[in-house]
C-alpha cells in the first residue's frame, strides 16, 4: 500500500499512537508519507511573545488562520520544529524518517493570498498583508526518491511562493491531498481530534460513515469549522486520482489501522474501493 496520512496539529491531537501504528505498518512493507499540522505549537509560540492568534471565517464558511509577516516567521519555525520532533520520534521507533522542507526544497509551490475576506456578522471585511498560500504545484522528485530509498517523508504545511520563493503558510489537509494526488497514492487519511464528519458536531455518535461522489455538496453543507476544509481536501484528492479518502479520529489506539478498517468517514467516488488493509 502507498498512502498519505495527515495528523492534525491542534490541541487534542496526540501524535504518538499514530507514529507507533505507522511504524509497525511501515516495517511490514507499506509505504507512507506523513503530513502534519502545527496549530497548537504556533499558538503557544505566538502567545509567548504577546501575539494573540487570529482566525477568520470566510463568507463561504471556511475557517483560516491570518498570517502576517511576523506570524509567518513564527509559523515557519513552529512547523519545522514539529517536523523535527516527529522525525525524532519515528527514528526512535526504528523508522528512517526524513524531514522535508517544502520551502527550501521547493516541494510545494503556492500563490500567496495577499488578503483574506472575513465575514463579521452581516459584513465582509478585507484583511490585507496575509502570508497564506493557495497550492498550485507539488514537485514529487524528492518525495519519491526518499520513499524509494526506504525513508518515510515527513512534511509540514509550508510552501514556496511561485514568484518570490518566500515561505507561505498552506492548509495541511489540502497539502496532504495535493501530495497524495501527485505521488499516485491509493489512500488519503486525515486524522483529527474528532471521530469523523458528524451530522451533529455536538454528538460524536452521529458520524456519517460514507460519502459518495454525488453526496459531497451535502457533506460540505453539514461540515462546520475546520471540517469544511477537510471535506474539500478529500474531494480534491479523489478528483486527483486517489481512490479513497478517510477522515478519522487521531485519539484512538492504532488510528491508522482503525481508519483503514472502517473507522471515521470514508469518502469515495464509488462504494467499492478495493483498498487492502
PDB file of C-alpha atoms in Angstrom:
ATOM      1  CA  UNK A   1       0.000   0.000   0.000  1.00  0.00           C
ATOM      2  CA  UNK A   2       1.087   3.550  -0.722  1.00  0.00           C
ATOM      3  CA  UNK A   3      -0.724   6.247   1.218  1.00  0.00           C
ATOM      4  CA  UNK A   4      -0.583   9.734   2.672  1.00  0.00           C
ATOM      5  CA  UNK A   5      -1.647  10.362   6.266  1.00  0.00           C
ATOM      6  CA  UNK A   6      -2.058  13.780   7.834  1.00  0.00           C
ATOM      7  CA  UNK A   7      -2.150  14.314  11.600  1.00  0.00           C
ATOM      8  CA  UNK A   8      -3.750  17.497  12.878  1.00  0.00           C
ATOM      9  CA  UNK A   9      -1.682  19.966  14.855  1.00  0.00           C
ATOM     10  CA  UNK A  10      -4.430  21.378  17.073  1.00  0.00           C
ATOM     11  CA  UNK A  11      -4.778  20.704  20.785  1.00  0.00           C
ATOM     12  CA  UNK A  12      -6.360  17.320  21.423  1.00  0.00           C
ATOM     13  CA  UNK A  13      -4.306  15.534  18.774  1.00  0.00           C
ATOM     14  CA  UNK A  14      -1.775  13.131  20.279  1.00  0.00           C
ATOM     15  CA  UNK A  15       0.595  12.022  17.501  1.00  0.00           C
ATOM     16  CA  UNK A  16       2.209   9.173  19.445  1.00  0.00           C
ATOM     17  CA  UNK A  17      -0.477   6.498  18.787  1.00  0.00           C
ATOM     18  CA  UNK A  18      -0.285   7.292  15.075  1.00  0.00           C
ATOM     19  CA  UNK A  19       3.512   7.169  14.998  1.00  0.00           C
ATOM     20  CA  UNK A  20       3.573   3.756  16.693  1.00  0.00           C
ATOM     21  CA  UNK A  21       0.912   2.414  14.330  1.00  0.00           C
ATOM     22  CA  UNK A  22       2.633   3.967  11.330  1.00  0.00           C
ATOM     23  CA  UNK A  23       5.978   2.487  12.356  1.00  0.00           C
ATOM     24  CA  UNK A  24       4.519  -1.003  12.572  1.00  0.00           C
ATOM     25  CA  UNK A  25       2.878  -0.827   9.167  1.00  0.00           C
ATOM     26  CA  UNK A  26       5.971   0.770   7.607  1.00  0.00           C
ATOM     27  CA  UNK A  27       8.157  -2.076   8.876  1.00  0.00           C
ATOM     28  CA  UNK A  28       5.733  -4.544   7.267  1.00  0.00           C
ATOM     29  CA  UNK A  29       6.480  -3.010   3.876  1.00  0.00           C
ATOM     30  CA  UNK A  30       3.796  -0.371   3.458  1.00  0.00           C
ATOM     31  CA  UNK A  31       4.937   2.986   2.142  1.00  0.00           C
ATOM     32  CA  UNK A  32       3.540   6.148   3.685  1.00  0.00           C
ATOM     33  CA  UNK A  33       4.087   9.893   3.551  1.00  0.00           C
ATOM     34  CA  UNK A  34       3.282  11.848   6.713  1.00  0.00           C
ATOM     35  CA  UNK A  35       1.980  15.420   6.632  1.00  0.00           C
ATOM     36  CA  UNK A  36       1.421  17.229   9.920  1.00  0.00           C
ATOM     37  CA  UNK A  37      -0.162  20.397  11.253  1.00  0.00           C
ATOM     38  CA  UNK A  38       1.339  22.881  13.697  1.00  0.00           C
ATOM     39  CA  UNK A  39      -1.576  24.886  15.106  1.00  0.00           C
ATOM     40  CA  UNK A  40      -1.033  24.253  18.815  1.00  0.00           C
ATOM     41  CA  UNK A  41       2.724  24.854  18.594  1.00  0.00           C
ATOM     42  CA  UNK A  42       2.119  28.051  16.630  1.00  0.00           C
ATOM     43  CA  UNK A  43      -0.478  29.346  19.084  1.00  0.00           C
ATOM     44  CA  UNK A  44       1.855  28.671  22.015  1.00  0.00           C
ATOM     45  CA  UNK A  45       4.751  30.415  20.273  1.00  0.00           C
ATOM     46  CA  UNK A  46       2.615  33.453  19.399  1.00  0.00           C
ATOM     47  CA  UNK A  47       1.304  33.866  22.921  1.00  0.00           C
ATOM     48  CA  UNK A  48       4.797  33.522  24.371  1.00  0.00           C
ATOM     49  CA  UNK A  49       5.709  36.840  22.714  1.00  0.00           C
ATOM     50  CA  UNK A  50       2.369  38.549  23.248  1.00  0.00           C
ATOM     51  CA  UNK A  51       0.702  37.918  19.883  1.00  0.00           C
ATOM     52  CA  UNK A  52      -2.839  36.588  20.012  1.00  0.00           C
ATOM     53  CA  UNK A  53      -3.533  34.062  17.206  1.00  0.00           C
ATOM     54  CA  UNK A  54      -6.185  35.273  14.796  1.00  0.00           C
ATOM     55  CA  UNK A  55      -8.618  33.023  12.974  1.00  0.00           C
ATOM     56  CA  UNK A  56     -11.134  34.261  10.426  1.00  0.00           C
ATOM     57  CA  UNK A  57     -14.169  32.716   8.753  1.00  0.00           C
ATOM     58  CA  UNK A  58     -14.759  33.489   5.082  1.00  0.00           C
ATOM     59  CA  UNK A  59     -18.202  34.318   3.630  1.00  0.00           C
ATOM     60  CA  UNK A  60     -18.351  30.733   2.324  1.00  0.00           C
ATOM     61  CA  UNK A  61     -17.769  29.311   5.805  1.00  0.00           C
ATOM     62  CA  UNK A  62     -14.106  28.288   5.618  1.00  0.00           C
ATOM     63  CA  UNK A  63     -12.006  28.968   8.716  1.00  0.00           C
ATOM     64  CA  UNK A  64      -8.400  30.141   8.236  1.00  0.00           C
ATOM     65  CA  UNK A  65      -5.506  31.480  10.263  1.00  0.00           C
ATOM     66  CA  UNK A  66      -4.482  35.049   9.433  1.00  0.00           C
ATOM     67  CA  UNK A  67      -0.710  35.089   8.958  1.00  0.00           C
ATOM     68  CA  UNK A  68       1.120  38.405   8.645  1.00  0.00           C
ATOM     69  CA  UNK A  69       4.881  38.865   8.225  1.00  0.00           C
ATOM     70  CA  UNK A  70       5.680  38.386  11.916  1.00  0.00           C
ATOM     71  CA  UNK A  71       3.338  35.434  12.230  1.00  0.00           C
ATOM     72  CA  UNK A  72       4.837  33.830   9.121  1.00  0.00           C
ATOM     73  CA  UNK A  73       8.306  33.817  10.636  1.00  0.00           C
ATOM     74  CA  UNK A  74       6.888  32.209  13.764  1.00  0.00           C
ATOM     75  CA  UNK A  75       4.815  29.718  11.794  1.00  0.00           C
ATOM     76  CA  UNK A  76       7.788  28.539   9.762  1.00  0.00           C
ATOM     77  CA  UNK A  77       9.754  27.950  12.976  1.00  0.00           C
ATOM     78  CA  UNK A  78       6.799  26.196  14.613  1.00  0.00           C
ATOM     79  CA  UNK A  79       6.130  23.939  11.629  1.00  0.00           C
ATOM     80  CA  UNK A  80       9.745  22.885  11.143  1.00  0.00           C
ATOM     81  CA  UNK A  81      10.136  22.205  14.864  1.00  0.00           C
ATOM     82  CA  UNK A  82       7.157  19.838  14.722  1.00  0.00           C
ATOM     83  CA  UNK A  83       8.741  18.134  11.706  1.00  0.00           C
ATOM     84  CA  UNK A  84      11.985  17.642  13.619  1.00  0.00           C
ATOM     85  CA  UNK A  85      10.225  16.249  16.705  1.00  0.00           C
ATOM     86  CA  UNK A  86       8.144  13.917  14.573  1.00  0.00           C
ATOM     87  CA  UNK A  87      11.190  12.561  12.747  1.00  0.00           C
ATOM     88  CA  UNK A  88      12.998  12.049  16.055  1.00  0.00           C
ATOM     89  CA  UNK A  89      10.046  10.075  17.431  1.00  0.00           C
ATOM     90  CA  UNK A  90       9.850   7.910  14.310  1.00  0.00           C
ATOM     91  CA  UNK A  91      13.586   7.238  14.368  1.00  0.00           C
ATOM     92  CA  UNK A  92      13.292   6.091  17.985  1.00  0.00           C
ATOM     93  CA  UNK A  93      10.629   3.658  16.772  1.00  0.00           C
ATOM     94  CA  UNK A  94      13.055   2.269  14.211  1.00  0.00           C
ATOM     95  CA  UNK A  95      11.707   4.102  11.171  1.00  0.00           C
ATOM     96  CA  UNK A  96      14.127   6.062   8.925  1.00  0.00           C
ATOM     97  CA  UNK A  97      12.148   9.300   8.734  1.00  0.00           C
ATOM     98  CA  UNK A  98      13.272  12.160   6.502  1.00  0.00           C
ATOM     99  CA  UNK A  99      12.404  15.769   7.336  1.00  0.00           C
ATOM    100  CA  UNK A 100      11.329  17.691   4.237  1.00  0.00           C
ATOM    101  CA  UNK A 101      11.358  21.481   3.928  1.00  0.00           C
ATOM    102  CA  UNK A 102       8.784  22.396   1.253  1.00  0.00           C
ATOM    103  CA  UNK A 103      10.198  25.925   1.008  1.00  0.00           C
ATOM    104  CA  UNK A 104      13.942  25.471   0.529  1.00  0.00           C
ATOM    105  CA  UNK A 105      13.430  22.250  -1.421  1.00  0.00           C
ATOM    106  CA  UNK A 106      10.534  23.719  -3.469  1.00  0.00           C
ATOM    107  CA  UNK A 107       8.386  20.651  -2.842  1.00  0.00           C
ATOM    108  CA  UNK A 108       5.138  22.602  -2.586  1.00  0.00           C
ATOM    109  CA  UNK A 109       4.603  25.755  -4.648  1.00  0.00           C
ATOM    110  CA  UNK A 110       1.790  28.198  -3.998  1.00  0.00           C
ATOM    111  CA  UNK A 111       0.347  31.574  -4.908  1.00  0.00           C
ATOM    112  CA  UNK A 112       0.144  33.939  -1.948  1.00  0.00           C
ATOM    113  CA  UNK A 113      -3.342  35.068  -0.961  1.00  0.00           C
ATOM    114  CA  UNK A 114      -2.415  38.664  -0.169  1.00  0.00           C
ATOM    115  CA  UNK A 115      -5.687  39.325   1.598  1.00  0.00           C
ATOM    116  CA  UNK A 116      -8.428  37.344   3.298  1.00  0.00           C
ATOM    117  CA  UNK A 117     -12.150  38.027   3.313  1.00  0.00           C
ATOM    118  CA  UNK A 118     -13.673  37.782   6.779  1.00  0.00           C
ATOM    119  CA  UNK A 119     -17.374  37.592   7.494  1.00  0.00           C
ATOM    120  CA  UNK A 120     -18.264  39.560  10.634  1.00  0.00           C
ATOM    121  CA  UNK A 121     -21.994  39.372  11.360  1.00  0.00           C
ATOM    122  CA  UNK A 122     -23.550  40.665   8.113  1.00  0.00           C
ATOM    123  CA  UNK A 123     -20.453  42.458   6.846  1.00  0.00           C
ATOM    124  CA  UNK A 124     -17.393  41.306   4.892  1.00  0.00           C
ATOM    125  CA  UNK A 125     -14.011  42.740   5.906  1.00  0.00           C
ATOM    126  CA  UNK A 126     -10.849  42.648   3.785  1.00  0.00           C
ATOM    127  CA  UNK A 127      -7.702  41.726   5.738  1.00  0.00           C
ATOM    128  CA  UNK A 128      -4.505  42.673   3.904  1.00  0.00           C
ATOM    129  CA  UNK A 129      -0.914  41.593   4.485  1.00  0.00           C
ATOM    130  CA  UNK A 130      -1.718  37.892   4.554  1.00  0.00           C
ATOM    131  CA  UNK A 131       1.024  35.288   4.009  1.00  0.00           C
ATOM    132  CA  UNK A 132      -1.119  32.222   3.373  1.00  0.00           C
ATOM    133  CA  UNK A 133      -0.998  30.454   0.041  1.00  0.00           C
ATOM    134  CA  UNK A 134      -3.121  28.505  -2.425  1.00  0.00           C
ATOM    135  CA  UNK A 135      -1.247  25.420  -3.626  1.00  0.00           C
ATOM    136  CA  UNK A 136      -0.545  25.296  -7.348  1.00  0.00           C
ATOM    137  CA  UNK A 137       2.024  22.518  -7.710  1.00  0.00           C
ATOM    138  CA  UNK A 138       3.702  19.649  -5.882  1.00  0.00           C
ATOM    139  CA  UNK A 139       7.145  18.567  -7.086  1.00  0.00           C
ATOM    140  CA  UNK A 140       7.387  14.874  -6.339  1.00  0.00           C
ATOM    141  CA  UNK A 141      11.006  14.094  -7.252  1.00  0.00           C
ATOM    142  CA  UNK A 142      12.445  14.376  -3.744  1.00  0.00           C
ATOM    143  CA  UNK A 143       9.457  12.743  -2.045  1.00  0.00           C
ATOM    144  CA  UNK A 144       9.503   9.739  -4.368  1.00  0.00           C
ATOM    145  CA  UNK A 145      13.288   9.447  -4.205  1.00  0.00           C
ATOM    146  CA  UNK A 146      13.177   9.329  -0.408  1.00  0.00           C
ATOM    147  CA  UNK A 147      10.395   6.739  -0.464  1.00  0.00           C
ATOM    148  CA  UNK A 148      12.218   4.573  -2.997  1.00  0.00           C
ATOM    149  CA  UNK A 149      15.335   4.649  -0.801  1.00  0.00           C
ATOM    150  CA  UNK A 150      13.360   3.380   2.167  1.00  0.00           C
ATOM    151  CA  UNK A 151      12.668   6.627   4.023  1.00  0.00           C
ATOM    152  CA  UNK A 152       9.368   7.908   5.371  1.00  0.00           C
ATOM    153  CA  UNK A 153       8.991  11.558   4.269  1.00  0.00           C
ATOM    154  CA  UNK A 154       7.615  13.958   6.897  1.00  0.00           C
ATOM    155  CA  UNK A 155       6.215  17.211   5.505  1.00  0.00           C
ATOM    156  CA  UNK A 156       4.993  20.399   7.269  1.00  0.00           C
ATOM    157  CA  UNK A 157       2.228  22.740   5.981  1.00  0.00           C
ATOM    158  CA  UNK A 158       4.555  25.177   4.237  1.00  0.00           C
ATOM    159  CA  UNK A 159       5.085  26.173   0.619  1.00  0.00           C
ATOM    160  CA  UNK A 160       7.288  28.386  -1.521  1.00  0.00           C
ATOM    161  CA  UNK A 161       5.628  31.329  -3.242  1.00  0.00           C
ATOM    162  CA  UNK A 162       5.826  30.839  -7.011  1.00  0.00           C
ATOM    163  CA  UNK A 163       7.099  34.378  -7.638  1.00  0.00           C
ATOM    164  CA  UNK A 164       9.147  35.358  -4.589  1.00  0.00           C
ATOM    165  CA  UNK A 165      10.146  31.864  -3.353  1.00  0.00           C
ATOM    166  CA  UNK A 166       9.359  33.079   0.171  1.00  0.00           C
ATOM    167  CA  UNK A 167       7.669  30.841   2.716  1.00  0.00           C
ATOM    168  CA  UNK A 168       3.886  30.855   2.928  1.00  0.00           C
ATOM    169  CA  UNK A 169       1.505  29.003   5.184  1.00  0.00           C
ATOM    170  CA  UNK A 170      -0.776  26.453   3.490  1.00  0.00           C
ATOM    171  CA  UNK A 171      -3.620  24.330   4.773  1.00  0.00           C
ATOM    172  CA  UNK A 172      -2.243  20.970   5.900  1.00  0.00           C
ATOM    173  CA  UNK A 173      -5.266  18.940   4.816  1.00  0.00           C
ATOM    174  CA  UNK A 174      -5.188  20.337   1.293  1.00  0.00           C
ATOM    175  CA  UNK A 175      -1.404  19.954   1.160  1.00  0.00           C
ATOM    176  CA  UNK A 176      -1.837  16.275   2.019  1.00  0.00           C
ATOM    177  CA  UNK A 177      -4.483  15.948  -0.696  1.00  0.00           C
ATOM    178  CA  UNK A 178      -2.255  17.566  -3.335  1.00  0.00           C
ATOM    179  CA  UNK A 179       0.668  15.345  -2.321  1.00  0.00           C
ATOM    180  CA  UNK A 180      -1.489  12.211  -2.398  1.00  0.00           C
ATOM    181  CA  UNK A 181      -2.660  13.036  -5.920  1.00  0.00           C
ATOM    182  CA  UNK A 182       0.817  13.935  -7.145  1.00  0.00           C
ATOM    183  CA  UNK A 183       2.511  10.737  -5.931  1.00  0.00           C
ATOM    184  CA  UNK A 184      -0.320   8.433  -7.013  1.00  0.00           C
ATOM    185  CA  UNK A 185      -1.319   7.357  -3.509  1.00  0.00           C
ATOM    186  CA  UNK A 186      -4.070   4.793  -3.063  1.00  0.00           C
ATOM    187  CA  UNK A 187      -5.486   6.405   0.048  1.00  0.00           C
ATOM    188  CA  UNK A 188      -5.504   9.736   1.896  1.00  0.00           C
ATOM    189  CA  UNK A 189      -6.211   9.683   5.628  1.00  0.00           C
ATOM    190  CA  UNK A 190      -6.887  12.872   7.586  1.00  0.00           C
ATOM    191  CA  UNK A 191      -6.644  12.297  11.339  1.00  0.00           C
ATOM    192  CA  UNK A 192      -8.065  14.869  13.723  1.00  0.00           C
ATOM    193  CA  UNK A 193      -9.386  15.287  17.254  1.00  0.00           C
ATOM    194  CA  UNK A 194     -12.909  14.316  16.190  1.00  0.00           C
ATOM    195  CA  UNK A 195     -14.313  10.891  15.174  1.00  0.00           C
ATOM    196  CA  UNK A 196     -15.132  11.955  11.608  1.00  0.00           C
ATOM    197  CA  UNK A 197     -17.662  14.065   9.729  1.00  0.00           C
ATOM    198  CA  UNK A 198     -20.649  14.310  12.070  1.00  0.00           C
ATOM    199  CA  UNK A 199     -24.254  15.113  11.252  1.00  0.00           C
ATOM    200  CA  UNK A 200     -24.366  16.927  14.596  1.00  0.00           C
ATOM    201  CA  UNK A 201     -20.947  18.252  15.705  1.00  0.00           C
ATOM    202  CA  UNK A 202     -22.034  18.027  19.349  1.00  0.00           C
ATOM    203  CA  UNK A 203     -22.912  14.322  19.030  1.00  0.00           C
ATOM    204  CA  UNK A 204     -19.910  12.009  18.475  1.00  0.00           C
ATOM    205  CA  UNK A 205     -22.318   9.165  17.688  1.00  0.00           C
ATOM    206  CA  UNK A 206     -23.639  10.988  14.613  1.00  0.00           C
ATOM    207  CA  UNK A 207     -20.641  10.170  12.400  1.00  0.00           C
ATOM    208  CA  UNK A 208     -21.512   9.891   8.718  1.00  0.00           C
ATOM    209  CA  UNK A 209     -19.813   6.661   7.687  1.00  0.00           C
ATOM    210  CA  UNK A 210     -19.816   7.006   3.897  1.00  0.00           C
ATOM    211  CA  UNK A 211     -19.879   9.879   1.430  1.00  0.00           C
ATOM    212  CA  UNK A 212     -20.024   9.173  -2.302  1.00  0.00           C
ATOM    213  CA  UNK A 213     -19.475  11.475  -5.240  1.00  0.00           C
ATOM    214  CA  UNK A 214     -22.968  12.901  -5.573  1.00  0.00           C
ATOM    215  CA  UNK A 215     -23.189  13.466  -1.805  1.00  0.00           C
ATOM    216  CA  UNK A 216     -20.251  15.860  -1.476  1.00  0.00           C
ATOM    217  CA  UNK A 217     -22.325  19.023  -1.670  1.00  0.00           C
ATOM    218  CA  UNK A 218     -24.493  17.810   1.195  1.00  0.00           C
ATOM    219  CA  UNK A 219     -21.405  16.752   3.161  1.00  0.00           C
ATOM    220  CA  UNK A 220     -19.859  20.187   2.680  1.00  0.00           C
ATOM    221  CA  UNK A 221     -23.032  21.844   3.957  1.00  0.00           C
ATOM    222  CA  UNK A 222     -23.094  19.578   7.033  1.00  0.00           C
ATOM    223  CA  UNK A 223     -19.412  20.231   7.800  1.00  0.00           C
ATOM    224  CA  UNK A 224     -18.640  23.117  10.134  1.00  0.00           C
ATOM    225  CA  UNK A 225     -15.448  24.963  11.048  1.00  0.00           C
ATOM    226  CA  UNK A 226     -12.235  23.151  10.142  1.00  0.00           C
ATOM    227  CA  UNK A 227     -14.186  20.085   8.985  1.00  0.00           C
ATOM    228  CA  UNK A 228     -15.387  22.005   5.944  1.00  0.00           C
ATOM    229  CA  UNK A 229     -11.846  22.226   4.591  1.00  0.00           C
ATOM    230  CA  UNK A 230     -11.199  18.545   5.313  1.00  0.00           C
ATOM    231  CA  UNK A 231     -14.167  17.577   3.145  1.00  0.00           C
ATOM    232  CA  UNK A 232     -12.827  19.852   0.401  1.00  0.00           C
ATOM    233  CA  UNK A 233      -9.374  18.257   0.678  1.00  0.00           C
ATOM    234  CA  UNK A 234     -10.862  14.775   0.378  1.00  0.00           C
ATOM    235  CA  UNK A 235     -12.766  15.781  -2.721  1.00  0.00           C
ATOM    236  CA  UNK A 236      -9.643  17.297  -4.275  1.00  0.00           C
ATOM    237  CA  UNK A 237      -7.723  14.081  -3.603  1.00  0.00           C
ATOM    238  CA  UNK A 238     -10.414  11.975  -5.275  1.00  0.00           C
ATOM    239  CA  UNK A 239     -10.515  14.347  -8.249  1.00  0.00           C
ATOM    240  CA  UNK A 240      -6.727  13.913  -8.446  1.00  0.00           C
ATOM    241  CA  UNK A 241      -6.973  10.136  -8.781  1.00  0.00           C
ATOM    242  CA  UNK A 242      -6.782   8.950  -5.166  1.00  0.00           C
ATOM    243  CA  UNK A 243      -9.168   6.035  -4.740  1.00  0.00           C
ATOM    244  CA  UNK A 244     -10.236   6.592  -1.137  1.00  0.00           C
ATOM    245  CA  UNK A 245     -10.145   9.424   1.398  1.00  0.00           C
ATOM    246  CA  UNK A 246     -10.880   8.969   5.103  1.00  0.00           C
ATOM    247  CA  UNK A 247     -11.499  11.478   7.895  1.00  0.00           C
ATOM    248  CA  UNK A 248     -10.947   9.723  11.199  1.00  0.00           C
ATOM    249  CA  UNK A 249     -10.013  10.019  14.884  1.00  0.00           C
ATOM    250  CA  UNK A 250      -6.390  10.594  15.907  1.00  0.00           C
ATOM    251  CA  UNK A 251      -7.116   9.888  19.577  1.00  0.00           C
ATOM    252  CA  UNK A 252      -7.844   6.156  19.377  1.00  0.00           C
ATOM    253  CA  UNK A 253      -5.368   3.288  19.647  1.00  0.00           C
ATOM    254  CA  UNK A 254      -3.784   2.453  16.276  1.00  0.00           C
ATOM    255  CA  UNK A 255      -5.588   5.317  14.500  1.00  0.00           C
ATOM    256  CA  UNK A 256      -4.210   4.489  11.060  1.00  0.00           C
ATOM    257  CA  UNK A 257      -5.359   0.883  11.239  1.00  0.00           C
ATOM    258  CA  UNK A 258      -8.684   1.970  12.748  1.00  0.00           C
ATOM    259  CA  UNK A 259      -9.297   4.318   9.815  1.00  0.00           C
ATOM    260  CA  UNK A 260      -8.432   1.645   7.268  1.00  0.00           C
ATOM    261  CA  UNK A 261     -10.740  -0.904   8.893  1.00  0.00           C
ATOM    262  CA  UNK A 262     -13.932   1.122   8.997  1.00  0.00           C
ATOM    263  CA  UNK A 263     -13.361   3.984  11.426  1.00  0.00           C
ATOM    264  CA  UNK A 264     -14.337   7.549  10.677  1.00  0.00           C
ATOM    265  CA  UNK A 265     -15.892   8.797   7.448  1.00  0.00           C
ATOM    266  CA  UNK A 266     -14.955   7.206   4.128  1.00  0.00           C
ATOM    267  CA  UNK A 267     -15.205   9.446   1.075  1.00  0.00           C
ATOM    268  CA  UNK A 268     -15.044   7.920  -2.388  1.00  0.00           C
ATOM    269  CA  UNK A 269     -16.434   8.203  -5.885  1.00  0.00           C
ATOM    270  CA  UNK A 270     -17.798   4.644  -5.844  1.00  0.00           C
ATOM    271  CA  UNK A 271     -18.912   2.465  -2.953  1.00  0.00           C
ATOM    272  CA  UNK A 272     -16.403  -0.332  -3.614  1.00  0.00           C
ATOM    273  CA  UNK A 273     -12.811   0.812  -3.047  1.00  0.00           C
ATOM    274  CA  UNK A 274     -10.750  -2.361  -3.159  1.00  0.00           C
ATOM    275  CA  UNK A 275      -8.243  -0.921  -0.681  1.00  0.00           C
ATOM    276  CA  UNK A 276      -6.422  -3.712   1.114  1.00  0.00           C
ATOM    277  CA  UNK A 277      -5.652  -3.305   4.803  1.00  0.00           C
TER     278      UNK A 277
END
